[in-house]
Amino acid sequence: MNTWLQNYWDKSLLSIITIIISYILYKYLIKLIYKSIKAFGKEIKAPKTVQFFIGIIIAVFAILIILSIFDIDLLPYITGLGISGIIVGLALQEPLTNFISGILVMTTRKLFEGEVVDINGITGIVDEIKINHSYLKTFDGKLVLLPNKSVWSGTVTKYWPSTVRRVNMDVGVSYGSNLEVALKLIKKAIDEEPLVVKENVNNFIAFKQFGTSSIDFTVYFWVERNSYFEAINALAIRIKQIFDENKIEIPFTQIDVHMK
């Protein structure tokens, strides 16, 4: 009995040592990966996801080592499952599909942490990619868990593939306005607004329609990510101010009623 107890404690001690070594190895691999990526002048696009998957891999190896320490052979248990194994396999089909899809999403660089994306009609910032789900934080404070299968097979729209993005703004002027003057003033507002990007991009104005109360144009201009909303507001204010200074009217909806 004492021999069995001693043997049990020895195996338990080896198991604890295995867990400690696995944790140290996990930390070391993470640091090594970070240093290696940094040495090449790059950065990890999905640090949380990378840490999660490395942790899963090391944990699996640690469990297998601990099982071997205790001389536990899983083969008889797996063989003994029989028809139950088929049922379990069918039950695990969806999670396995999501797991494989998650790996594909990562390796093909379909998603990165911190990206602003639209996935199948849901818009938000990618927080983390896990085994079964990708975590998406919406702009109204919600956390949406999307199955990796739907992410991999679905349509992903990336709103900021680069540091700048084009914005469309509709501007209407009254039918009594001089259109040539109005277009020159809008162009002047674009050129004078410091938050509008002007290098290596094309800002322009295009006719949209003869509206019910105004002649409408669409202003196409580029802004940087870190000043997206600020730039839109600044240009709108500048156009309104320059129109007021030059007596160009931005009309509101009007209805003429003719009485007989």
Tab-separated table of C-alpha atoms in Angstrom:
chain	number	residue	atom	x	y	z
A	1	MET	CA	0.000	0.000	0.000
A	2	ASN	CA	2.853	2.355	0.872
A	3	THR	CA	4.536	1.537	-2.428
A	4	TRP	CA	1.337	2.349	-4.325
A	5	LEU	CA	0.928	5.597	-2.390
A	6	GLN	CA	4.547	6.554	-3.017
A	7	ASN	CA	4.118	5.786	-6.714
A	8	TYR	CA	0.952	7.902	-6.813
A	9	TRP	CA	2.689	10.883	-5.200
A	10	ASP	CA	5.628	10.544	-7.594
A	11	LYS	CA	3.284	10.629	-10.569
A	12	SER	CA	1.401	13.581	-9.082
A	13	LEU	CA	4.673	15.450	-8.602
A	14	LEU	CA	5.670	14.744	-12.219
A	15	SER	CA	2.271	15.987	-13.359
A	16	ILE	CA	2.693	19.240	-11.414
A	17	ILE	CA	6.184	19.685	-12.871
A	18	THR	CA	4.724	19.075	-16.357
A	19	ILE	CA	2.104	21.793	-15.786
A	20	ILE	CA	4.726	24.268	-14.539
A	21	ILE	CA	7.062	23.536	-17.461
A	22	SER	CA	4.152	23.878	-19.908
A	23	TYR	CA	3.251	27.283	-18.462
A	24	ILE	CA	6.883	28.467	-18.630
A	25	LEU	CA	7.116	27.157	-22.212
A	26	TYR	CA	3.898	29.004	-23.100
A	27	LYS	CA	5.262	32.308	-21.758
A	28	TYR	CA	8.621	31.750	-23.466
A	29	LEU	CA	7.029	30.976	-26.854
A	30	ILE	CA	4.839	34.087	-26.668
A	31	LYS	CA	7.867	36.298	-25.916
A	32	LEU	CA	9.902	34.569	-28.638
A	33	ILE	CA	7.167	35.116	-31.229
A	34	TYR	CA	6.799	38.783	-30.253
A	35	LYS	CA	10.563	39.384	-30.437
A	36	SER	CA	10.861	37.570	-33.774
A	37	ILE	CA	8.011	39.538	-35.347
A	38	LYS	CA	9.398	42.809	-33.965
A	39	ALA	CA	12.871	41.992	-35.333
A	40	PHE	CA	11.372	41.897	-38.847
A	41	GLY	CA	9.708	45.275	-38.295
A	42	LYS	CA	6.233	43.776	-38.172
A	43	GLU	CA	3.517	43.510	-35.542
A	44	ILE	CA	1.113	40.727	-34.579
A	45	LYS	CA	-2.315	41.554	-35.928
A	46	ALA	CA	-4.173	39.210	-33.548
A	47	PRO	CA	-2.195	38.945	-30.263
A	48	LYS	CA	-5.107	37.641	-28.161
A	49	THR	CA	-5.974	34.985	-30.715
A	50	VAL	CA	-2.358	33.852	-31.155
A	51	GLN	CA	-1.920	33.520	-27.385
A	52	PHE	CA	-5.169	31.572	-27.123
A	53	PHE	CA	-4.297	29.023	-29.810
A	54	ILE	CA	-0.717	28.534	-28.543
A	55	GLY	CA	-2.160	27.942	-25.088
A	56	ILE	CA	-4.572	25.336	-26.477
A	57	ILE	CA	-1.776	23.462	-28.301
A	58	ILE	CA	0.531	23.391	-25.263
A	59	ALA	CA	-2.363	22.355	-22.994
A	60	VAL	CA	-3.188	19.393	-25.269
A	61	PHE	CA	0.431	18.195	-25.178
A	62	ALA	CA	0.549	18.646	-21.391
A	63	ILE	CA	-2.632	16.573	-20.952
A	64	LEU	CA	-1.248	13.791	-23.161
A	65	ILE	CA	1.996	13.733	-21.102
A	66	ILE	CA	0.062	13.596	-17.817
A	67	LEU	CA	-2.079	10.737	-19.149
A	68	SER	CA	1.066	8.825	-20.093
A	69	ILE	CA	2.535	9.458	-16.617
A	70	PHE	CA	-0.504	7.810	-15.040
A	71	ASP	CA	-0.410	5.007	-17.659
A	72	ILE	CA	-3.874	5.887	-18.924
A	73	ASP	CA	-4.576	4.520	-22.400
A	74	LEU	CA	-7.509	6.211	-24.110
A	75	LEU	CA	-7.755	3.666	-26.928
A	76	PRO	CA	-9.933	1.139	-25.028
A	77	TYR	CA	-12.301	3.927	-24.022
A	78	ILE	CA	-12.500	5.240	-27.574
A	79	THR	CA	-13.045	1.709	-28.953
A	80	GLY	CA	-15.675	0.991	-26.313
A	81	LEU	CA	-17.757	3.973	-27.324
A	82	GLY	CA	-19.127	2.129	-30.340
A	83	ILE	CA	-22.366	3.604	-31.578
A	84	SER	CA	-22.143	6.285	-28.860
A	85	GLY	CA	-18.979	7.500	-30.571
A	86	ILE	CA	-20.935	8.139	-33.744
A	87	ILE	CA	-23.491	10.148	-31.793
A	88	VAL	CA	-20.735	12.117	-30.066
A	89	GLY	CA	-19.049	12.668	-33.439
A	90	LEU	CA	-22.250	14.078	-34.910
A	91	ALA	CA	-22.698	16.299	-31.854
A	92	LEU	CA	-19.138	17.602	-32.253
A	93	GLN	CA	-19.445	18.167	-36.001
A	94	GLU	CA	-20.502	21.813	-35.683
A	95	PRO	CA	-17.832	22.759	-33.078
A	96	LEU	CA	-15.142	21.036	-35.169
A	97	THR	CA	-16.289	22.898	-38.272
A	98	ASN	CA	-16.111	26.183	-36.353
A	99	PHE	CA	-12.659	25.275	-35.016
A	100	ILE	CA	-11.261	24.541	-38.489
A	101	SER	CA	-12.957	27.651	-39.870
A	102	GLY	CA	-11.361	29.725	-37.084
A	103	ILE	CA	-7.900	28.472	-38.074
A	104	LEU	CA	-8.639	29.292	-41.732
A	105	VAL	CA	-9.870	32.794	-40.794
A	106	MET	CA	-6.584	33.414	-38.972
A	107	THR	CA	-4.166	31.854	-41.456
A	108	THR	CA	-5.757	33.500	-44.494
A	109	ARG	CA	-5.758	36.879	-42.688
A	110	LYS	CA	-9.483	37.304	-43.268
A	111	LEU	CA	-9.851	39.028	-39.878
A	112	PHE	CA	-7.513	40.913	-37.562
A	113	GLU	CA	-8.085	42.126	-34.023
A	114	GLY	CA	-8.954	45.815	-33.920
A	115	GLU	CA	-10.362	45.941	-37.461
A	116	VAL	CA	-13.633	47.713	-38.189
A	117	VAL	CA	-15.637	45.240	-40.257
A	118	ASP	CA	-19.101	44.267	-41.377
A	119	ILE	CA	-19.752	40.508	-41.210
A	120	ASN	CA	-23.029	39.344	-42.704
A	121	GLY	CA	-24.698	42.658	-41.864
A	122	ILE	CA	-23.233	43.061	-38.349
A	123	THR	CA	-20.804	45.973	-37.953
A	124	GLY	CA	-18.229	46.381	-35.209
A	125	ILE	CA	-14.603	45.997	-34.117
A	126	VAL	CA	-12.972	42.540	-34.055
A	127	ASP	CA	-12.040	41.825	-30.431
A	128	GLU	CA	-10.769	38.220	-30.560
A	129	ILE	CA	-10.938	35.006	-32.591
A	130	LYS	CA	-11.475	31.911	-30.437
A	131	ILE	CA	-12.032	28.192	-31.074
A	132	ASN	CA	-15.688	28.368	-32.058
A	133	HIS	CA	-16.507	32.050	-32.334
A	134	SER	CA	-15.161	35.395	-33.442
A	135	TYR	CA	-15.923	38.175	-30.953
A	136	LEU	CA	-17.240	41.414	-32.462
A	137	LYS	CA	-17.800	44.572	-30.387
A	138	THR	CA	-20.536	46.698	-31.949
A	139	PHE	CA	-20.523	50.497	-31.730
A	140	ASP	CA	-23.515	50.493	-29.358
A	141	GLY	CA	-21.613	48.503	-26.730
A	142	LYS	CA	-22.751	44.963	-27.546
A	143	LEU	CA	-20.495	41.893	-27.811
A	144	VAL	CA	-21.594	39.618	-30.664
A	145	LEU	CA	-20.298	36.033	-30.884
A	146	LEU	CA	-20.226	34.954	-34.529
A	147	PRO	CA	-19.670	31.262	-35.349
A	148	ASN	CA	-16.391	30.943	-37.242
A	149	LYS	CA	-18.169	28.855	-39.880
A	150	SER	CA	-20.383	31.829	-40.811
A	151	VAL	CA	-17.365	34.178	-40.732
A	152	TRP	CA	-15.335	31.966	-43.070
A	153	SER	CA	-18.174	31.386	-45.545
A	154	GLY	CA	-19.764	34.840	-45.188
A	155	THR	CA	-19.052	38.251	-46.679
A	156	VAL	CA	-16.597	40.431	-44.743
A	157	THR	CA	-16.372	44.141	-45.512
A	158	LYS	CA	-13.301	45.926	-44.120
A	159	TYR	CA	-13.930	49.612	-43.576
A	160	TRP	CA	-10.289	50.599	-43.093
A	161	PRO	CA	-8.041	48.531	-45.382
A	162	SER	CA	-5.674	51.526	-45.311
A	163	THR	CA	-5.188	54.617	-43.120
A	164	VAL	CA	-7.544	56.742	-45.255
A	165	ARG	CA	-11.096	56.281	-46.490
A	166	ARG	CA	-13.380	58.134	-48.897
A	167	VAL	CA	-16.580	59.743	-47.620
A	168	ASN	CA	-19.637	60.894	-49.568
A	169	MET	CA	-21.527	64.038	-48.524
A	170	ASP	CA	-24.639	65.328	-50.308
A	171	VAL	CA	-24.962	69.117	-50.654
A	172	GLY	CA	-28.014	70.879	-52.098
A	173	VAL	CA	-28.265	74.441	-53.408
A	174	SER	CA	-31.340	76.419	-54.422
A	175	TYR	CA	-32.466	76.641	-58.035
A	176	GLY	CA	-31.770	80.369	-57.968
A	177	SER	CA	-28.078	79.900	-57.128
A	178	ASN	CA	-25.218	80.269	-59.574
A	179	LEU	CA	-24.042	76.669	-59.905
A	180	GLU	CA	-20.547	77.540	-61.111
A	181	VAL	CA	-19.995	79.745	-58.071
A	182	ALA	CA	-21.453	77.080	-55.745
A	183	LEU	CA	-19.113	74.398	-57.118
A	184	LYS	CA	-16.083	76.689	-56.779
A	185	LEU	CA	-17.018	77.458	-53.165
A	186	ILE	CA	-17.395	73.754	-52.299
A	187	LYS	CA	-14.005	73.059	-53.878
A	188	LYS	CA	-12.518	75.951	-51.908
A	189	ALA	CA	-13.939	74.505	-48.677
A	190	ILE	CA	-12.346	71.123	-49.452
A	191	ASP	CA	-8.971	72.708	-50.269
A	192	GLU	CA	-8.965	74.860	-47.133
A	193	GLU	CA	-10.088	72.188	-44.661
A	194	PRO	CA	-6.916	70.763	-43.035
A	195	LEU	CA	-8.612	67.517	-41.909
A	196	VAL	CA	-9.413	66.526	-45.503
A	197	VAL	CA	-6.651	64.364	-47.008
A	198	LYS	CA	-5.278	65.794	-50.255
A	199	GLU	CA	-2.100	63.839	-51.034
A	200	ASN	CA	-2.273	60.787	-53.340
A	201	VAL	CA	-6.104	60.906	-53.426
A	202	ASN	CA	-8.770	62.465	-55.636
A	203	ASN	CA	-11.364	64.739	-54.001
A	204	PHE	CA	-14.128	65.810	-56.381
A	205	ILE	CA	-17.732	66.978	-56.712
A	206	ALA	CA	-20.342	65.303	-58.946
A	207	PHE	CA	-23.898	66.253	-59.912
A	208	LYS	CA	-26.464	63.999	-58.260
A	209	GLN	CA	-29.973	65.120	-59.205
A	210	PHE	CA	-32.492	67.896	-59.770
A	211	GLY	CA	-34.350	67.505	-56.477
A	212	THR	CA	-37.823	68.701	-55.542
A	213	SER	CA	-36.434	71.739	-53.688
A	214	SER	CA	-32.746	71.849	-54.607
A	215	ILE	CA	-30.064	70.940	-57.101
A	216	ASP	CA	-28.015	68.252	-55.372
A	217	PHE	CA	-24.331	67.451	-55.642
A	218	THR	CA	-22.284	64.711	-53.984
A	219	VAL	CA	-18.935	65.686	-52.488
A	220	TYR	CA	-16.367	62.863	-52.503
A	221	PHE	CA	-13.468	63.453	-50.130
A	222	TRP	CA	-10.898	61.429	-48.164
A	223	VAL	CA	-10.267	61.429	-44.413
A	224	GLU	CA	-7.898	59.696	-42.014
A	225	ARG	CA	-9.122	57.053	-39.590
A	226	ASN	CA	-8.151	58.908	-36.417
A	227	SER	CA	-10.135	62.030	-37.455
A	228	TYR	CA	-13.031	60.403	-39.331
A	229	PHE	CA	-16.035	62.053	-37.619
A	230	GLU	CA	-14.152	65.254	-36.829
A	231	ALA	CA	-13.243	65.737	-40.505
A	232	ILE	CA	-16.822	65.174	-41.706
A	233	ASN	CA	-18.209	67.699	-39.198
A	234	ALA	CA	-15.461	70.208	-39.970
A	235	LEU	CA	-16.098	70.133	-43.732
A	236	ALA	CA	-19.875	70.403	-43.275
A	237	ILE	CA	-19.437	73.475	-41.040
A	238	ARG	CA	-16.947	75.029	-43.476
A	239	ILE	CA	-19.268	74.550	-46.493
A	240	LYS	CA	-22.198	76.086	-44.589
A	241	GLN	CA	-20.083	79.078	-43.491
A	242	ILE	CA	-18.660	79.749	-46.967
A	243	PHE	CA	-22.166	79.483	-48.496
A	244	ASP	CA	-23.546	81.982	-45.958
A	245	GLU	CA	-20.699	84.422	-46.676
A	246	ASN	CA	-21.433	84.268	-50.431
A	247	LYS	CA	-25.258	84.241	-50.216
A	248	ILE	CA	-25.621	80.683	-51.539
A	249	GLU	CA	-28.824	79.170	-50.153
A	250	ILE	CA	-29.101	75.573	-48.919
A	251	PRO	CA	-32.876	75.180	-49.213
A	252	PHE	CA	-35.208	73.118	-47.085
A	253	THR	CA	-38.232	71.303	-48.488
A	254	GLN	CA	-40.774	73.785	-49.815
A	255	ILE	CA	-44.266	73.305	-51.224
A	256	ASP	CA	-45.980	75.902	-53.416
A	257	VAL	CA	-49.794	75.914	-53.006
A	258	HIS	CA	-51.809	77.600	-55.793
A	259	MET	CA	-55.322	78.718	-54.766
A	260	LYS	CA	-58.066	79.131	-57.361
